[in-house]
Amino acid sequence: MYKKGLIVAVVAMILLAGCNTKKPIVDEFTKYELPLLEQKGPGQITHRIHHDGMYRSEQYAASSTLVIDPDYYKSREIARGDVVYYKTNATEEEINNKKRAEYDVSRVVALPGETLKVKKGQIYINDRLLDTLYGKEYYTDGFINGTDQALNLDQQILLLEGQFLLASDVWWRSGFTEPQPKETIKGKVVGWMKSL
């Protein structure tokens, strides 16, 4: 009887532990690859990439040309996983000296009101694992999450209402932005064009 009671207690503890675990945030919709476009559509603009912070394939290489839809968010909400075109906080001097660009592109990883932390190269949103291609650290030839080399952010980042957190796809090259107000996001990346 004691043995049976012990087994029941152990099973109950396992079930209770499982109930307390927060489910991961899963993004099954975001794909890394952008469509290759022959030309931009009406009202769309192009942006030439100046750095390799998003580079995991040719489409995001330095000097690649991305197609931006500046009207995209007039009828849609900004979503986690979107690659957005945004106005940086670069100074006029940095822009003139080509140290930083006035506009850049990066991926939305956290939304207004959320808290983000990074442990061993893995993003957690409100203490829930972000299970997606951009939720873990990519380093040159693969993912390094869980290793001693992986990024840890000592402090959580709390986003206020109307703020978004953006990150490059290759963190060690460009990393995370400061929380961005919605007004700085000027459009969505909808495709890319091969440079001539």
XYZ file of C-alpha atoms in Angstrom, residues 20-152:
133
model
C 2.810 25.284 -13.569
C 4.994 25.419 -16.685
C 4.057 28.275 -18.989
C 3.391 27.300 -22.573
C 5.838 28.692 -25.144
C 4.844 31.440 -27.553
C 4.903 29.777 -30.956
C 5.098 31.650 -34.264
C 4.429 29.185 -37.073
C 3.624 31.877 -39.632
C 6.811 33.936 -39.925
C 9.205 32.664 -42.573
C 12.782 33.866 -42.897
C 12.745 34.042 -46.700
C 11.192 37.066 -48.412
C 9.656 36.892 -51.874
C 11.999 37.939 -54.686
C 10.329 40.794 -56.591
C 11.042 42.025 -60.112
C 9.854 45.543 -59.266
C 8.219 47.457 -56.464
C 4.476 47.995 -56.415
C 2.570 51.293 -56.408
C 3.388 53.376 -53.342
C 6.190 51.040 -52.283
C 9.750 52.217 -51.698
C 13.139 50.522 -51.647
C 15.783 50.458 -48.947
C 19.390 49.417 -49.414
C 20.808 47.545 -46.426
C 23.938 49.171 -44.955
C 25.022 46.412 -42.527
C 24.779 42.664 -42.132
C 22.787 42.428 -38.907
C 19.952 40.565 -40.621
C 22.226 38.495 -42.849
C 21.544 34.784 -42.886
C 20.974 34.623 -46.634
C 21.530 36.767 -49.722
C 18.299 38.727 -49.360
C 19.524 40.440 -46.182
C 23.158 40.932 -47.245
C 24.752 44.383 -47.035
C 23.829 46.300 -50.216
C 20.744 44.128 -50.796
C 17.633 46.077 -51.825
C 14.486 45.532 -49.779
C 10.987 46.553 -50.829
C 8.998 48.423 -48.183
C 5.252 49.008 -48.032
C 4.883 52.288 -46.084
C 1.078 51.915 -45.987
C 1.038 48.350 -44.653
C 0.242 49.302 -41.067
C -2.518 51.740 -41.986
C -4.895 48.767 -42.166
C -3.052 46.160 -40.052
C -1.470 45.840 -36.646
C 2.282 45.464 -36.195
C 2.889 41.775 -35.455
C 5.648 39.813 -33.785
C 7.979 38.459 -36.474
C 7.419 41.324 -38.934
C 10.553 42.825 -40.457
C 9.921 46.551 -40.248
C 11.436 49.697 -41.710
C 11.969 52.239 -38.950
C 13.507 55.653 -38.280
C 16.592 55.281 -36.110
C 17.715 57.721 -33.450
C 20.943 58.433 -35.372
C 22.216 61.987 -35.074
C 22.696 64.191 -38.120
C 26.461 63.907 -37.611
C 26.314 60.074 -37.546
C 24.216 60.079 -40.708
C 26.490 62.559 -42.518
C 29.612 60.606 -41.491
C 27.927 57.348 -42.592
C 28.334 55.884 -39.098
C 24.619 55.100 -38.884
C 21.672 55.262 -41.241
C 18.606 57.430 -40.765
C 16.369 54.411 -41.528
C 17.000 50.737 -40.891
C 15.235 47.371 -40.874
C 14.835 44.907 -38.032
C 12.444 42.249 -36.749
C 9.705 42.801 -34.151
C 10.355 40.439 -31.227
C 8.289 41.967 -28.411
C 5.020 43.902 -28.313
C 3.617 46.696 -26.110
C 3.189 45.750 -22.446
C 5.442 42.693 -22.682
C 8.606 41.912 -20.749
C 11.563 40.386 -22.591
C 14.599 38.616 -21.225
C 17.333 36.540 -22.856
C 18.791 33.480 -21.128
C 21.523 31.427 -22.801
C 20.633 32.741 -26.231
C 16.887 32.165 -25.924
C 14.250 34.934 -25.802
C 11.545 34.725 -23.154
C 8.439 36.920 -23.376
C 6.606 37.310 -20.046
C 8.627 34.286 -18.843
C 7.387 32.194 -21.799
C 9.900 30.757 -24.256
C 9.646 32.338 -27.737
C 9.626 29.265 -29.994
C 10.382 30.554 -33.474
C 13.240 31.097 -35.922
C 14.033 34.521 -34.421
C 13.591 33.496 -30.776
C 17.071 32.131 -30.348
C 20.571 33.354 -31.055
C 22.040 32.690 -34.479
C 25.812 32.823 -34.803
C 27.455 32.637 -38.222
C 26.734 28.999 -39.082
C 24.007 28.007 -36.692
C 22.189 28.473 -33.426
C 24.182 28.651 -30.193
C 21.382 28.876 -27.646
C 22.046 27.018 -24.443
C 25.830 27.284 -24.644
C 28.204 29.353 -22.508
C 28.864 31.611 -25.536
C 25.189 32.542 -25.848
C 23.813 35.969 -24.958
C 22.324 36.673 -21.548
